[in-house]
PDB file of C-alpha atoms in Angstrom:
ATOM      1  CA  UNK A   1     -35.372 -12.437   0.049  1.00  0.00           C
ATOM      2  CA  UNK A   2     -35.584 -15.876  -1.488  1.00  0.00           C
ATOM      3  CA  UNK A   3     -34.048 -14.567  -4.437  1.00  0.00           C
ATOM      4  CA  UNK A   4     -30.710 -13.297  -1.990  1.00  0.00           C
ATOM      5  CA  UNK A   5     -30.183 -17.404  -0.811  1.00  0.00           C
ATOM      6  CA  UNK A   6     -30.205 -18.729  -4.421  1.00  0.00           C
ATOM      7  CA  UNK A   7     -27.985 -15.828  -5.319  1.00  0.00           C
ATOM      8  CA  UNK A   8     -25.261 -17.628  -3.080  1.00  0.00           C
ATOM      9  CA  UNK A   9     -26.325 -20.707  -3.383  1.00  0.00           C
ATOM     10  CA  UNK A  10     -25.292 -20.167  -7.345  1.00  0.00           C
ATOM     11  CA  UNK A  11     -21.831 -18.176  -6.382  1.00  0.00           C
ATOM     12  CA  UNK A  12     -18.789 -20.240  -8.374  1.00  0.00           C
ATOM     13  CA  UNK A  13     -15.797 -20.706  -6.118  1.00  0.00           C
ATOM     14  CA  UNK A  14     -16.819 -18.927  -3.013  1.00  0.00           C
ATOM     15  CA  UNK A  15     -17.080 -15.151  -4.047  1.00  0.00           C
ATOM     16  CA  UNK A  16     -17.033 -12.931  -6.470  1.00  0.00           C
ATOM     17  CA  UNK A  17     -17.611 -14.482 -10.045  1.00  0.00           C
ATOM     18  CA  UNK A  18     -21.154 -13.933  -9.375  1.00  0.00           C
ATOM     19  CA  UNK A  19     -21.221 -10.568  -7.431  1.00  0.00           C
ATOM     20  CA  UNK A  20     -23.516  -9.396 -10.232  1.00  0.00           C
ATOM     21  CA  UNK A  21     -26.572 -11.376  -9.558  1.00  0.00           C
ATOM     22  CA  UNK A  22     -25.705 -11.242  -5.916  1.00  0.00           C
ATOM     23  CA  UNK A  23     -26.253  -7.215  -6.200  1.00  0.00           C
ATOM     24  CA  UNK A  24     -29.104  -7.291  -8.785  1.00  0.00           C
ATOM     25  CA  UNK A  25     -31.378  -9.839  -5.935  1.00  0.00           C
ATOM     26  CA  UNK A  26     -30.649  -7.376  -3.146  1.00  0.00           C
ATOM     27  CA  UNK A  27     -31.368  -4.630  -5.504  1.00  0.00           C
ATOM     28  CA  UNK A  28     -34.819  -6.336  -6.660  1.00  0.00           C
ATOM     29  CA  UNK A  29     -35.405  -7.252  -2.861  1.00  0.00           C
ATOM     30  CA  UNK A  30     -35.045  -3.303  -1.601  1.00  0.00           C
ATOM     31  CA  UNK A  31     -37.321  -2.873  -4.730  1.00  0.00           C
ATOM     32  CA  UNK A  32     -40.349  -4.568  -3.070  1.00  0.00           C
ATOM     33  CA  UNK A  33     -40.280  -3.226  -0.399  1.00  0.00           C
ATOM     34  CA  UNK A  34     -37.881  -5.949   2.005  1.00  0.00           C
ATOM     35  CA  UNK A  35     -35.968  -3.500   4.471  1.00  0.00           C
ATOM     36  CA  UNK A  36     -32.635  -4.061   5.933  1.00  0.00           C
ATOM     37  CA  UNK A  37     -33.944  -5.780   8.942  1.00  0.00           C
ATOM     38  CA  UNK A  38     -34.570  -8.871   6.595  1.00  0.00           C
ATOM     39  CA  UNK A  39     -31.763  -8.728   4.188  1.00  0.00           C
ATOM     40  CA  UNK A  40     -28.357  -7.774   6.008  1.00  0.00           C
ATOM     41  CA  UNK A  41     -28.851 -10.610   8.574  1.00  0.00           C
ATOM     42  CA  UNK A  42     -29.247 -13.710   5.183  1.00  0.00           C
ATOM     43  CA  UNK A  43     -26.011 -11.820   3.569  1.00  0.00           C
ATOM     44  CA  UNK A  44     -24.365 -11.347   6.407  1.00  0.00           C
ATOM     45  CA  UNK A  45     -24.339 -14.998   7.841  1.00  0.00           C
ATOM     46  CA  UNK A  46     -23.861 -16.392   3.978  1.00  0.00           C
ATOM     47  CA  UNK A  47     -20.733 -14.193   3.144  1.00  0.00           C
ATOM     48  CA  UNK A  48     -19.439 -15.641   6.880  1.00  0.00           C
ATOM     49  CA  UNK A  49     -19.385 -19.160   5.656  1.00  0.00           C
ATOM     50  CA  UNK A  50     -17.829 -18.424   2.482  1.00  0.00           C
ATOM     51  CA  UNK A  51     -15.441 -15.563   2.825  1.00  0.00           C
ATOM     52  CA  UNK A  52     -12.637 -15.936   5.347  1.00  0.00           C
ATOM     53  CA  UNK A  53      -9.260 -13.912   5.981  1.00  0.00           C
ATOM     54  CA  UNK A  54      -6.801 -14.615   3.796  1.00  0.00           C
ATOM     55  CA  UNK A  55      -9.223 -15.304   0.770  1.00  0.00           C
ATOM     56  CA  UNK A  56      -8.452 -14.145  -2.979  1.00  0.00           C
ATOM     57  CA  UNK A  57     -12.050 -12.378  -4.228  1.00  0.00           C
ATOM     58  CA  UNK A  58     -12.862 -10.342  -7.387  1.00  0.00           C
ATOM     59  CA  UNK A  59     -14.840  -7.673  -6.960  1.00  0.00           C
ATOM     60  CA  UNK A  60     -16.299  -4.070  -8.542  1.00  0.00           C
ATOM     61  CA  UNK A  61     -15.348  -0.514  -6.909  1.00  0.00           C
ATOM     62  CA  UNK A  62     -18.918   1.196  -5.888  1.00  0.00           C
ATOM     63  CA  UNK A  63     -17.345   4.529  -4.284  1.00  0.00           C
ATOM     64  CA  UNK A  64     -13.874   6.033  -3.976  1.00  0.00           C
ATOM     65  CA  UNK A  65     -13.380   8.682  -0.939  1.00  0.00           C
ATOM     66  CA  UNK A  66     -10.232  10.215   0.180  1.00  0.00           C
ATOM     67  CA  UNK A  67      -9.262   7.585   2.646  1.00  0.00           C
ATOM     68  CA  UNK A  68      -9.760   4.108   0.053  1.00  0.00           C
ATOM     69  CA  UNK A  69     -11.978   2.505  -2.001  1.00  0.00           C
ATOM     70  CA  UNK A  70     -15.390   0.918  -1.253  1.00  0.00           C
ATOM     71  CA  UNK A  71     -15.760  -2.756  -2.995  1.00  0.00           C
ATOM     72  CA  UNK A  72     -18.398  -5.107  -4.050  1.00  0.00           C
ATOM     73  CA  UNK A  73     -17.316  -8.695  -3.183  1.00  0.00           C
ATOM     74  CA  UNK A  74     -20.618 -10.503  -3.556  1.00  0.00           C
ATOM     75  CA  UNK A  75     -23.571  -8.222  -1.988  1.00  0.00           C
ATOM     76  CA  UNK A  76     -21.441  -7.089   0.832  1.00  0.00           C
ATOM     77  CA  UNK A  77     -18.288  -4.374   0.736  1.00  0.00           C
ATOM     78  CA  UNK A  78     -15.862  -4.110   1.627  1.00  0.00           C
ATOM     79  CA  UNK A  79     -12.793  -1.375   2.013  1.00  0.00           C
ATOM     80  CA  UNK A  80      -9.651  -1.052   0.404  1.00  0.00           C
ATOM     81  CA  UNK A  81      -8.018   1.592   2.578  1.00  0.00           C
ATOM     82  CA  UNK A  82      -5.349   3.985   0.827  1.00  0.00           C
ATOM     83  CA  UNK A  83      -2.514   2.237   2.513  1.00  0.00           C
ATOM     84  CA  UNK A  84      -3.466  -1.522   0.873  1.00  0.00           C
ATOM     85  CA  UNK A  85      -3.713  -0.054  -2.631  1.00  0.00           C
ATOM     86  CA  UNK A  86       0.098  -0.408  -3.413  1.00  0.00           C
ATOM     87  CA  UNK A  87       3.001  -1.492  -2.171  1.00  0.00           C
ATOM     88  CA  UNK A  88       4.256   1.962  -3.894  1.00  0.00           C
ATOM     89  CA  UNK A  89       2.723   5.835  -2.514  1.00  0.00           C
ATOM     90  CA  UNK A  90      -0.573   6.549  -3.573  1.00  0.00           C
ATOM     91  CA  UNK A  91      -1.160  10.612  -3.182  1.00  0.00           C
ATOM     92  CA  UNK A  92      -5.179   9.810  -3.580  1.00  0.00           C
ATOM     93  CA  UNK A  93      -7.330   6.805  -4.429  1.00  0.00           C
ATOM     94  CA  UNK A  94      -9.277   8.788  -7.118  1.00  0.00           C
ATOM     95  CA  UNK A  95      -5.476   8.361  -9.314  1.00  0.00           C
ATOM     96  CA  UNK A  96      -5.661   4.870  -9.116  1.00  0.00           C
ATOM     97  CA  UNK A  97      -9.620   3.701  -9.511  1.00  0.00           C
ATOM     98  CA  UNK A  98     -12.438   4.929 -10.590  1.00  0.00           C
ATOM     99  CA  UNK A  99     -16.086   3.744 -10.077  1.00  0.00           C
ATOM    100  CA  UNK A 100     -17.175   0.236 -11.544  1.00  0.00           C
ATOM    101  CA  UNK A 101     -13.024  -0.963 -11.954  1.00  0.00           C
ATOM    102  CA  UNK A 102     -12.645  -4.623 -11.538  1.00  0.00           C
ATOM    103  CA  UNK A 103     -10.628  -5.122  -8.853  1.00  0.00           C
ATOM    104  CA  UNK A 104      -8.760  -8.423  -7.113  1.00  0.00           C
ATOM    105  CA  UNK A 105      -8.312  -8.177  -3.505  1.00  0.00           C
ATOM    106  CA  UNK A 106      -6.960  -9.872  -1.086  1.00  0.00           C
ATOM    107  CA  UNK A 107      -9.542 -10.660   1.827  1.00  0.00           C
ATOM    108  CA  UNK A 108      -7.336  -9.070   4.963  1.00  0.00           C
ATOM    109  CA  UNK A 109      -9.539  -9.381   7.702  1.00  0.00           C
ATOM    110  CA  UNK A 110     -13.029  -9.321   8.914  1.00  0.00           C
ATOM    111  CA  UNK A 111     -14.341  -7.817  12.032  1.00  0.00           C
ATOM    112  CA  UNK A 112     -18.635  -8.380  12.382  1.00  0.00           C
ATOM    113  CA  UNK A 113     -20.026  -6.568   9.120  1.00  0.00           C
ATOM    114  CA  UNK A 114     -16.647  -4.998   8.683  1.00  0.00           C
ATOM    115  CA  UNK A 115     -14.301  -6.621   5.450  1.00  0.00           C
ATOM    116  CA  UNK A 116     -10.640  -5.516   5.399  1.00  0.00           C
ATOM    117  CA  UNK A 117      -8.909  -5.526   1.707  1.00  0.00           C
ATOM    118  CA  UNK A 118      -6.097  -5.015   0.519  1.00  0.00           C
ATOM    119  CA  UNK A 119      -4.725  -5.660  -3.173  1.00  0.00           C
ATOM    120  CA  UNK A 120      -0.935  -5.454  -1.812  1.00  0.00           C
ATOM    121  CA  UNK A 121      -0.064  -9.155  -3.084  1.00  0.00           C
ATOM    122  CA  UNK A 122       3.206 -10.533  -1.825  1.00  0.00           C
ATOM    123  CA  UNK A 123       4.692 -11.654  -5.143  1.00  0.00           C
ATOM    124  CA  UNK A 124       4.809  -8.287  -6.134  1.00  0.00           C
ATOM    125  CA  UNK A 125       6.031  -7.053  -2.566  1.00  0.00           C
ATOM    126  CA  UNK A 126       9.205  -4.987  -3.653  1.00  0.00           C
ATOM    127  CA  UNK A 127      10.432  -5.841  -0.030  1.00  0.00           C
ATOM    128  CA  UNK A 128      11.506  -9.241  -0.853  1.00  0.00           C
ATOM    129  CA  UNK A 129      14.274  -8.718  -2.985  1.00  0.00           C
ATOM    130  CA  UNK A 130      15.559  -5.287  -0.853  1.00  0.00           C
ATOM    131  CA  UNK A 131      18.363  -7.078   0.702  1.00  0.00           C
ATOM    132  CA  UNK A 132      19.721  -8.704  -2.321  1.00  0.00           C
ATOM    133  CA  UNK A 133      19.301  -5.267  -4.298  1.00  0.00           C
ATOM    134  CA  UNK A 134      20.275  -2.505  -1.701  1.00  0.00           C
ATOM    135  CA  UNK A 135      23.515  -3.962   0.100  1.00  0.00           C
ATOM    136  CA  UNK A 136      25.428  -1.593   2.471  1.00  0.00           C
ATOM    137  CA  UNK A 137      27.882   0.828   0.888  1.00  0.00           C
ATOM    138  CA  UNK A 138      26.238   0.714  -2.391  1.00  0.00           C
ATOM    139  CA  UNK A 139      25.491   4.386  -3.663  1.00  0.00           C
ATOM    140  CA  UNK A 140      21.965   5.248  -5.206  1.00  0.00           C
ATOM    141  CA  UNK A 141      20.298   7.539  -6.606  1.00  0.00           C
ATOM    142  CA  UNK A 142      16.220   8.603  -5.092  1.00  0.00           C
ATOM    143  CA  UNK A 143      13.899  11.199  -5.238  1.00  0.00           C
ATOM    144  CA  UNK A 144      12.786  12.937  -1.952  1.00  0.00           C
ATOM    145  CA  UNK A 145       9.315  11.549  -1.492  1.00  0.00           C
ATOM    146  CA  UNK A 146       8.636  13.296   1.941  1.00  0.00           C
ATOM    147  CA  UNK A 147      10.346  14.963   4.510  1.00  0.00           C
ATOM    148  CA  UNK A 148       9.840  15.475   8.592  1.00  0.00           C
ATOM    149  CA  UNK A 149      11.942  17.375  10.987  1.00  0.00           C
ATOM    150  CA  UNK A 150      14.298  14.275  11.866  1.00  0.00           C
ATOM    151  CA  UNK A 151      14.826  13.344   8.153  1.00  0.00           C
ATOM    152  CA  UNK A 152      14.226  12.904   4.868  1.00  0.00           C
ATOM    153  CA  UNK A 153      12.571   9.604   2.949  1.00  0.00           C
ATOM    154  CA  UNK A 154      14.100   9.216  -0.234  1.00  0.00           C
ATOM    155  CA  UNK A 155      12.447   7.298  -3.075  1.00  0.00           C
ATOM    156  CA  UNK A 156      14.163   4.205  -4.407  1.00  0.00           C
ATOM    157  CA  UNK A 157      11.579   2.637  -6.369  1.00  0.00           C
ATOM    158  CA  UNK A 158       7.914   1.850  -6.330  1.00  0.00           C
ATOM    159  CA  UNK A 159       7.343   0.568  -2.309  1.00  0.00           C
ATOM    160  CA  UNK A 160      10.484   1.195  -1.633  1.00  0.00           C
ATOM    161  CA  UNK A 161      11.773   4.257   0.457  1.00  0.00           C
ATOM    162  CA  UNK A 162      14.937   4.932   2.477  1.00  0.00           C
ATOM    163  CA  UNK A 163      15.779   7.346   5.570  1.00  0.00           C
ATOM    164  CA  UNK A 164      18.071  10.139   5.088  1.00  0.00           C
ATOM    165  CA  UNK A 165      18.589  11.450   8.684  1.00  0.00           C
ATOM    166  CA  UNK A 166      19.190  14.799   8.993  1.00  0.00           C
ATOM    167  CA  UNK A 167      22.584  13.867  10.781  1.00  0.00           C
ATOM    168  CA  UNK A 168      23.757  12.452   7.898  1.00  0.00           C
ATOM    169  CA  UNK A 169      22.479  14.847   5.111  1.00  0.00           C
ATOM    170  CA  UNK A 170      26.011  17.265   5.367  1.00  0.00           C
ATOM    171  CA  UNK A 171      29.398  16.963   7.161  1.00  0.00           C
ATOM    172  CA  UNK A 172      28.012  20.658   8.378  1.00  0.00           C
ATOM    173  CA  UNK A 173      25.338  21.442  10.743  1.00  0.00           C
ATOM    174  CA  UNK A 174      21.957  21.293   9.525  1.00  0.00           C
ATOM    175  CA  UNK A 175      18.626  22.238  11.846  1.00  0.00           C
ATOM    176  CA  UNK A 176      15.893  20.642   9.109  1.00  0.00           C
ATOM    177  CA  UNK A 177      16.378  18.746   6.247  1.00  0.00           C
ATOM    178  CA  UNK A 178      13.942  21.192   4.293  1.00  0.00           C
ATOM    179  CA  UNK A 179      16.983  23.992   4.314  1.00  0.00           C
ATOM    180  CA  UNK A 180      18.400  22.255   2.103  1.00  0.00           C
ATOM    181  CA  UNK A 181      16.531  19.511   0.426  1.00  0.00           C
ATOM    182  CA  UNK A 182      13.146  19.914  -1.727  1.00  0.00           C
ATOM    183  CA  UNK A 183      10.408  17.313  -1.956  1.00  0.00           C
ATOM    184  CA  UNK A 184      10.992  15.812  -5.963  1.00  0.00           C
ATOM    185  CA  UNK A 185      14.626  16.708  -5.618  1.00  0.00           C
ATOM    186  CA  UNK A 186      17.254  13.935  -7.115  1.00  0.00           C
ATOM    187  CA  UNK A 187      19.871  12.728  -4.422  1.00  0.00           C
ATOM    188  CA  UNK A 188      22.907  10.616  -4.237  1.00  0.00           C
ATOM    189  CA  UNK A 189      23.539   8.474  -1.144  1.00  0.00           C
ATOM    190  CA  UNK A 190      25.131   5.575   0.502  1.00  0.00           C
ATOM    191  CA  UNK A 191      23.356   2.945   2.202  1.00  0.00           C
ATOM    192  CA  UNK A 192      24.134   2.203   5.115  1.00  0.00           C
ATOM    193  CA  UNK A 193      22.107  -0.115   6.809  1.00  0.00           C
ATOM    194  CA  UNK A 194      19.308  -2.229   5.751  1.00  0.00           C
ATOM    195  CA  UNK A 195      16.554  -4.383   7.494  1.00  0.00           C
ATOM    196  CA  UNK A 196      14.181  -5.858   5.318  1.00  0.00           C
ATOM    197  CA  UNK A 197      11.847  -7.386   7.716  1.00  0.00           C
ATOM    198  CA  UNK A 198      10.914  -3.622   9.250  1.00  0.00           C
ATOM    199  CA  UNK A 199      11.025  -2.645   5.808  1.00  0.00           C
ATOM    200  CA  UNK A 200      14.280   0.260   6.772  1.00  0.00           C
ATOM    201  CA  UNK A 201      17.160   1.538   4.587  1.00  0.00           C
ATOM    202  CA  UNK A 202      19.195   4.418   6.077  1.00  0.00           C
ATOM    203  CA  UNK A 203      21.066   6.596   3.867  1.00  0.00           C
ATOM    204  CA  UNK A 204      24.021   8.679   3.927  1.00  0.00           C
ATOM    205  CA  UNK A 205      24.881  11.762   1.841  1.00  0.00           C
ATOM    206  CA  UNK A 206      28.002  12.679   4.527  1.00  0.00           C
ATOM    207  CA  UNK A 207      29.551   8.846   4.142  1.00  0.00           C
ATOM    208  CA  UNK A 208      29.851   9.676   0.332  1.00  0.00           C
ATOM    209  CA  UNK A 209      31.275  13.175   0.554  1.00  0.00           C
ATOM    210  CA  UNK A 210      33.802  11.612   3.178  1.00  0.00           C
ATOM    211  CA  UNK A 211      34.650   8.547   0.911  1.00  0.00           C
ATOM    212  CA  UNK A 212      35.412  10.987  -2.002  1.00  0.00           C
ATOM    213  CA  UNK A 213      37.735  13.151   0.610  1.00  0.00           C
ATOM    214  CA  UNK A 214      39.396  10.047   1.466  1.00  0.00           C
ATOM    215  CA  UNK A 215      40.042   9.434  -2.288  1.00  0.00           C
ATOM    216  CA  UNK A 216      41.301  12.833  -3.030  1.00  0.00           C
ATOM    217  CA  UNK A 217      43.559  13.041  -0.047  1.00  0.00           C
ATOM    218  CA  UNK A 218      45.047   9.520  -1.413  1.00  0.00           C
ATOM    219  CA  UNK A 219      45.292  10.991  -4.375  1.00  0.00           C
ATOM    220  CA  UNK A 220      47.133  13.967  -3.364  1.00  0.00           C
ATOM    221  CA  UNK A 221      49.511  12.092  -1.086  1.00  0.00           C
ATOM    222  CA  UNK A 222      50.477   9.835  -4.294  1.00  0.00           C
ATOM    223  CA  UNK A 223      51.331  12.716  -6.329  1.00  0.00           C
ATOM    224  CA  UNK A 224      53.582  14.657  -3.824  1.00  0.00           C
ATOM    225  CA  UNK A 225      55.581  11.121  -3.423  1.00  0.00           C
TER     226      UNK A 225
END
């Protein structure tokens, strides 16, 4: 278990750049014999002093399951849940990486021998620029992404998804948004609100139909003068 120490003793700006020889001297160490009892306690209280939240690491995927992404950060792993993959929707982790990837993650938290990651960096956050791209009564166009009883969640872009409530899919009465709308189907809205720092956009099919009433009734009333 020597071998484990000088493995971190050797690790180039914290962790990561030498994950390699990290894994090969716990690999070697199982090898002869040395059980967990031995080695988990030296890599556990050497990735504590040089890992801490908030921490930029490189590090190789070892296993993908349904739920995220299993990573090697330096002899210890750590998970990339589903939901820190992207800032956009990820329908299973097996699209997006495969085993042995390179991967750079963002060290999110750390609970005992648990490691939180995530690889959702802010300066790609799609968030940040949501109020200065989606301003109230603007129309867009979205795909519906998802649906639930109260609403539908329509598409924007990548990250970005906006609320269709079912009160405002038709000036008629509709029970669920499913009688009329299909997941993947193209739709035209306003917006109508937006909050950026709870990440909400609400949407409005019925204030577009009503604004193009309003236009043809103007219309009409010029014509008869």
């Amino acid at each position: 278990w020597e071998r484990i120490k000088l493995a971190y003793d050797q690790l180039v700006d914290g962790v990561g750049k030498q994950h390699t020889s990290m894994t090969q001297a716990i690999q070697e160490s199982y090898d002869e014999g040395v059980t967990d009892e031995f080695i988990k306690p030296i890599v556990n209280s050497t990735v504590d002093g040089r890992i801490k939240e908030g921490d930029i690491v490189d590090g190789v995927v070892k296993n993908v399951t349904n739920f995220g992404a299993f990573v090697d950060i330096g002899g210890v792993d750590g998970l990339l849940h589903i939901s820190e993959m992207s800032w956009g929707r990820i329908e299973t982790p097996q699209n997006l990486f495969r085993k042995g990837d390179q991967v750079r993650v963002i060290i999110k938290e750390i609970k005992g021998e648990k490691i939180a990651l995530s690889a959702k960096f802010d300066d790609n956050n799609p968030w940040l620029k949501v109020e200065e791209n989606y301003q109230p009564g603007t129309i867009v166009t979205g795909t519906v992404a998802r649906m639930t009883d109260f609403g539908a969640f329509i598409q924007l872009e990548d990250g970005v998804d906006a609320l269709l409530h079912v009160s405002q899919i038709s000036r008629k009465h509709i029970e669920k948004p499913s009688d009329v709308l299909r997941v993947g189907d193209t739709v035209e809205a306003m917006i109508t609100d937006v909050n950026a720092a709870e990440h909400k956009i609400s949407l409005s099919i019925k204030e577009l139909s009503q604004d193009a009433d309003d236009d043809q009734d103007g219309a009409s009333e010029g014509s008869e003068e």
